[in-house]
mmCIF file of C-alpha atoms in Angstrom:
data_model
loop_
_atom_site.group_PDB
_atom_site.id
_atom_site.type_symbol
_atom_site.label_atom_id
_atom_site.label_comp_id
_atom_site.label_asym_id
_atom_site.label_seq_id
_atom_site.Cartn_x
_atom_site.Cartn_y
_atom_site.Cartn_z
ATOM 1 C CA MET A 15 20.944 14.299 -33.402
ATOM 2 C CA ALA A 16 19.821 11.779 -36.036
ATOM 3 C CA VAL A 17 16.682 10.949 -34.085
ATOM 4 C CA GLN A 18 15.855 14.625 -33.755
ATOM 5 C CA SER A 19 16.530 15.122 -37.469
ATOM 6 C CA TRP A 20 13.916 12.529 -38.494
ATOM 7 C CA SER A 21 11.497 13.985 -35.968
ATOM 8 C CA ASP A 22 12.071 17.453 -37.428
ATOM 9 C CA LEU A 23 11.448 16.164 -40.961
ATOM 10 C CA LEU A 24 8.119 14.726 -39.859
ATOM 11 C CA LYS A 25 7.082 17.925 -38.132
ATOM 12 C CA ALA A 26 8.136 20.096 -41.079
ATOM 13 C CA SER A 27 6.300 18.009 -43.672
ATOM 14 C CA THR A 28 2.983 19.112 -45.155
ATOM 15 C CA LYS A 29 0.329 16.810 -43.733
ATOM 16 C CA THR A 30 -3.142 16.039 -45.049
ATOM 17 C CA ALA A 31 -5.676 14.232 -42.868
ATOM 18 C CA LEU A 32 -8.711 12.204 -43.876
ATOM 19 C CA ILE A 33 -10.933 10.128 -41.614
ATOM 20 C CA HIS A 34 -12.691 7.338 -43.490
ATOM 21 C CA ASP A 35 -14.018 3.839 -42.802
ATOM 22 C CA GLY A 36 -12.815 3.777 -39.200
ATOM 23 C CA LYS A 37 -9.307 4.853 -40.149
ATOM 24 C CA ARG A 38 -7.265 8.007 -39.781
ATOM 25 C CA LYS A 39 -5.370 8.482 -43.039
ATOM 26 C CA ILE A 40 -2.392 10.853 -43.071
ATOM 27 C CA HIS A 41 -0.474 11.948 -46.159
ATOM 28 C CA TYR A 42 2.980 13.501 -45.706
ATOM 29 C CA LEU A 43 4.767 15.546 -48.352
ATOM 30 C CA PHE A 44 8.438 16.128 -47.556
ATOM 31 C CA THR A 45 10.587 18.960 -48.810
ATOM 32 C CA ASP A 46 12.512 16.613 -51.137
ATOM 33 C CA GLY A 47 9.292 15.618 -52.901
ATOM 34 C CA LYS A 48 8.942 12.194 -51.280
ATOM 35 C CA GLU A 49 5.522 11.178 -50.038
ATOM 36 C CA MET A 50 4.516 8.959 -47.140
ATOM 37 C CA ALA A 51 0.967 7.734 -46.515
ATOM 38 C CA GLU A 52 -0.163 6.137 -43.266
ATOM 39 C CA GLU A 53 -3.411 4.640 -42.015
ATOM 40 C CA TYR A 54 -4.239 4.259 -38.318
ATOM 41 C CA ASP A 55 -7.079 2.470 -36.584
ATOM 42 C CA LEU A 56 -9.271 5.172 -35.038
ATOM 43 C CA THR A 57 -10.084 3.020 -32.006
ATOM 44 C CA THR A 58 -6.657 1.630 -31.104
ATOM 45 C CA ASP A 59 -4.371 4.201 -32.824
ATOM 46 C CA GLU A 60 -2.369 1.265 -34.202
ATOM 47 C CA LEU A 61 -0.584 1.680 -37.527
ATOM 48 C CA ILE A 62 -2.260 -0.367 -40.285
ATOM 49 C CA VAL A 63 -0.467 0.836 -43.419
ATOM 50 C CA ARG A 64 2.634 2.861 -44.233
ATOM 51 C CA LYS A 65 3.775 3.346 -47.802
ATOM 52 C CA TRP A 66 6.229 5.567 -49.645
ATOM 53 C CA ARG A 67 6.393 7.152 -53.071
ATOM 54 C CA SER A 68 9.194 9.068 -54.773
ATOM 55 C CA LYS A 69 9.236 11.147 -57.901
ATOM 56 C CA SER A 70 10.291 9.147 -60.931
ATOM 57 C CA THR A 71 13.051 10.240 -63.300
ATOM 58 C CA LEU A 72 10.397 11.133 -65.878
ATOM 59 C CA LYS A 73 9.017 13.863 -63.607
ATOM 60 C CA GLY A 74 5.997 11.737 -62.795
ATOM 61 C CA GLN A 75 5.070 9.905 -59.629
ATOM 62 C CA GLY A 76 6.575 6.505 -58.998
ATOM 63 C CA PRO A 77 4.647 3.526 -57.614
ATOM 64 C CA TRP A 78 3.797 3.231 -53.936
ATOM 65 C CA GLU A 79 6.126 0.957 -51.971
ATOM 66 C CA ILE A 80 4.546 -0.681 -48.931
ATOM 67 C CA GLU A 81 6.611 -0.589 -45.725
ATOM 68 C CA VAL A 82 3.909 -1.686 -43.280
ATOM 69 C CA GLY A 83 0.702 -3.546 -44.095
ATOM 70 C CA GLU A 84 -0.648 -6.211 -46.412
ATOM 71 C CA PRO A 85 1.152 -6.677 -49.733
ATOM 72 C CA VAL A 86 -0.731 -5.877 -52.925
ATOM 73 C CA PRO A 87 -3.571 -8.456 -53.165
ATOM 74 C CA SER A 88 -3.022 -11.178 -55.712
ATOM 75 C CA THR A 89 -5.931 -13.448 -54.850
ATOM 76 C CA VAL A 90 -7.788 -12.576 -58.064
ATOM 77 C CA ALA A 91 -4.819 -13.664 -60.119
ATOM 78 C CA CYS A 92 -4.538 -16.787 -58.000
ATOM 79 C CA LEU A 93 -8.041 -17.836 -58.945
ATOM 80 C CA GLU A 94 -7.464 -17.399 -62.661
ATOM 81 C CA SER A 95 -5.468 -20.565 -63.286
ATOM 82 C CA ASP A 96 -4.262 -23.666 -61.511
ATOM 83 C CA VAL A 97 -0.679 -22.775 -62.319
ATOM 84 C CA ILE A 98 -0.914 -19.381 -60.627
ATOM 85 C CA LYS A 99 -3.001 -20.822 -57.785
ATOM 86 C CA GLU A 100 -0.133 -23.128 -56.937
ATOM 87 C CA ASN A 101 2.009 -20.044 -56.281
ATOM 88 C CA CYS A 102 -0.489 -18.841 -53.665
ATOM 89 C CA SER A 103 1.001 -21.364 -51.247
ATOM 90 C CA ASN A 104 4.364 -19.611 -51.465
ATOM 91 C CA PRO A 105 5.554 -17.774 -48.327
ATOM 92 C CA VAL A 106 4.089 -14.281 -47.961
ATOM 93 C CA PHE A 107 6.238 -11.746 -46.061
ATOM 94 C CA MET A 108 4.640 -8.662 -44.537
ATOM 95 C CA ARG A 109 5.042 -6.263 -41.643
ATOM 96 C CA LYS A 110 2.306 -5.417 -39.164
ATOM 97 C CA ASP A 111 3.384 -3.540 -36.039
ATOM 98 C CA THR A 112 1.990 -3.275 -32.548
ATOM 99 C CA LYS A 113 2.363 -0.218 -30.325
ATOM 100 C CA THR A 114 5.448 -1.683 -28.621
ATOM 101 C CA SER A 115 7.063 -3.847 -31.307
ATOM 102 C CA PHE A 116 7.924 -4.047 -34.980
ATOM 103 C CA LEU A 117 6.261 -7.224 -36.210
ATOM 104 C CA TRP A 118 6.972 -9.244 -39.351
ATOM 105 C CA ARG A 119 4.815 -12.169 -40.429
ATOM 106 C CA VAL A 120 5.666 -14.882 -42.937
ATOM 107 C CA ARG A 121 2.601 -16.875 -43.917
ATOM 108 C CA ASN A 122 2.662 -20.342 -45.519
ATOM 109 C CA LEU A 123 5.668 -21.639 -43.576
ATOM 110 C CA PRO A 124 4.626 -25.085 -42.285
ATOM 111 C CA TYR A 125 7.885 -26.053 -40.588
ATOM 112 C CA PRO A 126 8.102 -26.389 -36.764
ATOM 113 C CA LYS A 127 9.625 -23.602 -34.673
ATOM 114 C CA GLU A 128 12.932 -25.411 -34.092
ATOM 115 C CA VAL A 129 13.692 -25.253 -37.824
ATOM 116 C CA TYR A 130 14.016 -21.435 -37.829
ATOM 117 C CA ASN A 131 17.039 -19.364 -36.974
ATOM 118 C CA ILE A 132 16.526 -15.597 -36.708
ATOM 119 C CA SER A 133 19.595 -13.409 -36.349
ATOM 120 C CA VAL A 134 20.544 -9.751 -36.207
ATOM 121 C CA GLU A 135 23.388 -8.622 -38.469
ATOM 122 C CA PRO A 136 24.529 -5.220 -37.080
ATOM 123 C CA ASP A 137 27.133 -4.627 -39.804
ATOM 124 C CA GLN A 138 24.528 -5.127 -42.536
ATOM 125 C CA ARG A 139 21.836 -3.361 -40.494
ATOM 126 C CA CYS A 140 19.379 -6.164 -41.093
ATOM 127 C CA CYS A 141 17.769 -9.277 -39.681
ATOM 128 C CA ILE A 142 17.946 -12.663 -41.398
ATOM 129 C CA ILE A 143 15.540 -15.582 -41.290
ATOM 130 C CA ARG A 144 17.122 -18.952 -42.051
ATOM 131 C CA THR A 145 15.798 -22.501 -41.909
ATOM 132 C CA ASN A 146 17.820 -25.609 -41.088
ATOM 133 C CA ASN A 147 16.202 -27.401 -44.021
ATOM 134 C CA LYS A 148 17.277 -24.636 -46.460
ATOM 135 C CA LYS A 149 13.660 -24.097 -47.531
ATOM 136 C CA TYR A 150 13.409 -20.396 -46.700
ATOM 137 C CA TYR A 151 15.782 -17.433 -46.450
ATOM 138 C CA LYS A 152 14.858 -13.796 -45.955
ATOM 139 C CA LYS A 153 16.928 -10.689 -45.247
ATOM 140 C CA PHE A 154 15.030 -7.614 -44.063
ATOM 141 C CA ASN A 155 15.620 -4.358 -42.233
ATOM 142 C CA ALA A 156 13.745 -2.035 -39.906
ATOM 143 C CA PRO A 157 13.543 1.277 -41.817
ATOM 144 C CA ASP A 158 12.453 3.091 -38.644
ATOM 145 C CA LEU A 159 15.808 2.289 -37.023
ATOM 146 C CA ASP A 160 17.682 3.264 -40.194
ATOM 147 C CA ARG A 161 15.917 6.636 -40.447
ATOM 148 C CA SER A 162 16.825 7.416 -36.855
ATOM 149 C CA GLN A 163 20.284 5.831 -37.158
ATOM 150 C CA LEU A 164 19.683 3.617 -34.132
ATOM 151 C CA PRO A 165 21.653 0.378 -33.650
ATOM 152 C CA LEU A 166 20.092 -3.060 -33.921
ATOM 153 C CA ASP A 167 19.938 -4.978 -30.656
ATOM 154 C CA SER A 168 19.766 -8.778 -30.804
ATOM 155 C CA SER A 169 18.172 -8.893 -27.334
ATOM 156 C CA ALA A 170 15.142 -7.027 -28.727
ATOM 157 C CA LEU A 171 14.469 -9.801 -31.262
ATOM 158 C CA ASN A 172 12.076 -12.678 -30.647
ATOM 159 C CA PHE A 173 9.973 -15.061 -32.726
ATOM 160 C CA THR A 174 7.205 -17.607 -32.540
ATOM 161 C CA HIS A 175 5.414 -19.919 -34.950
ATOM 162 C CA ALA A 176 1.743 -20.891 -35.132
ATOM 163 C CA ASN A 177 -0.832 -21.770 -37.819
ATOM 164 C CA ASN A 178 1.813 -22.008 -40.566
ATOM 165 C CA THR A 179 2.905 -18.439 -39.809
ATOM 166 C CA LEU A 180 6.288 -17.306 -38.532
ATOM 167 C CA ILE A 181 6.045 -14.147 -36.421
ATOM 168 C CA VAL A 182 9.218 -12.145 -35.775
ATOM 169 C CA SER A 183 9.041 -9.309 -33.253
ATOM 170 C CA TYR A 184 11.527 -6.569 -32.407
ATOM 171 C CA LYS A 185 10.900 -4.473 -29.307
ATOM 172 C CA LYS A 186 10.828 -0.793 -30.206
ATOM 173 C CA PRO A 187 13.560 1.264 -28.493
ATOM 174 C CA LYS A 188 12.461 4.164 -26.323
ATOM 175 C CA GLU A 189 13.610 6.692 -28.949
ATOM 176 C CA ILE A 190 11.141 5.247 -31.477
ATOM 177 C CA LEU A 191 8.347 5.140 -28.904
ATOM 178 C CA THR A 192 8.951 8.823 -28.138
ATOM 179 C CA ILE A 193 8.818 9.817 -31.823
ATOM 180 C CA GLU A 194 5.651 7.776 -32.394
ATOM 181 C CA HIS A 195 3.952 9.286 -29.357
ATOM 182 C CA GLU A 196 4.792 12.835 -30.463
ATOM 183 C CA LEU A 197 3.628 12.083 -34.007
ATOM 184 C CA LEU A 198 0.340 10.654 -32.748
ATOM 185 C CA GLN A 199 -0.332 13.834 -30.804
ATOM 186 C CA GLU A 200 0.385 15.913 -33.922
ATOM 187 C CA MET A 201 -1.941 13.734 -36.009
ATOM 188 C CA LYS A 202 -4.798 14.153 -33.580
ATOM 189 C CA LYS A 203 -4.562 17.928 -34.057
ATOM 190 C CA LEU A 204 -5.406 17.523 -37.747
ATOM 191 C CA LYS A 205 -9.130 18.018 -38.296
ATOM 192 C CA GLY A 206 -9.716 15.540 -41.113
ATOM 193 C CA THR A 207 -13.355 14.640 -41.795
ATOM 194 C CA ASN A 208 -15.335 12.159 -43.870
ATOM 195 C CA GLU A 209 -16.444 14.950 -46.191
ATOM 196 C CA GLY A 210 -13.009 16.188 -47.121
ATOM 197 C CA ASP A 211 -9.472 16.663 -45.949
ATOM 198 C CA VAL A 212 -7.508 19.395 -44.307
ATOM 199 C CA ASP A 213 -3.965 20.484 -45.038
ATOM 200 C CA CYS A 214 -1.938 21.441 -42.024
ATOM 201 C CA LYS A 215 1.735 22.237 -41.928
ATOM 202 C CA THR A 216 3.171 21.935 -38.460
ATOM 203 C CA GLN A 217 5.254 24.861 -37.411
#
């Protein structure tokens, strides 16, 4: 029922489509006032960006919170001083999915693969990255699973390390794949163009 509930919320939301710069951009407005914005590659249909925004307590719009995609660029700040530049070597955590897996990347982690321990914590509904040398610790969740109230499965988790980047993957369960496929078909019905956008509320 929970999976169907999230699917129903998506279908009932007011959607705005815009095609620009090789991307299909979709804006969702939910009945509770929350907004979700997504960007998809027009060629591969892969999700590039997903971000959320809620109404603030002052009746205005709050800041966008990135769920999938590159974090807010800070390279300009990094070039402004040697002190800030030093911080650019700090680990950078981001999520970038494929069609079949949730994918998290942590850049600037130079340690070999055997140093990392990645675990699933079902009670806390999260995954945890630990290092044997105590140099890095990160707790994160998969909001897609939370929204659909699906359990975390340790057998779906895997990781690799290359080029100073730790890559953690979690195989998407069939329920998520079904929702994403249905949503993709709905998106392709929206007639967004480069010249403007089109509002379309799915019945």
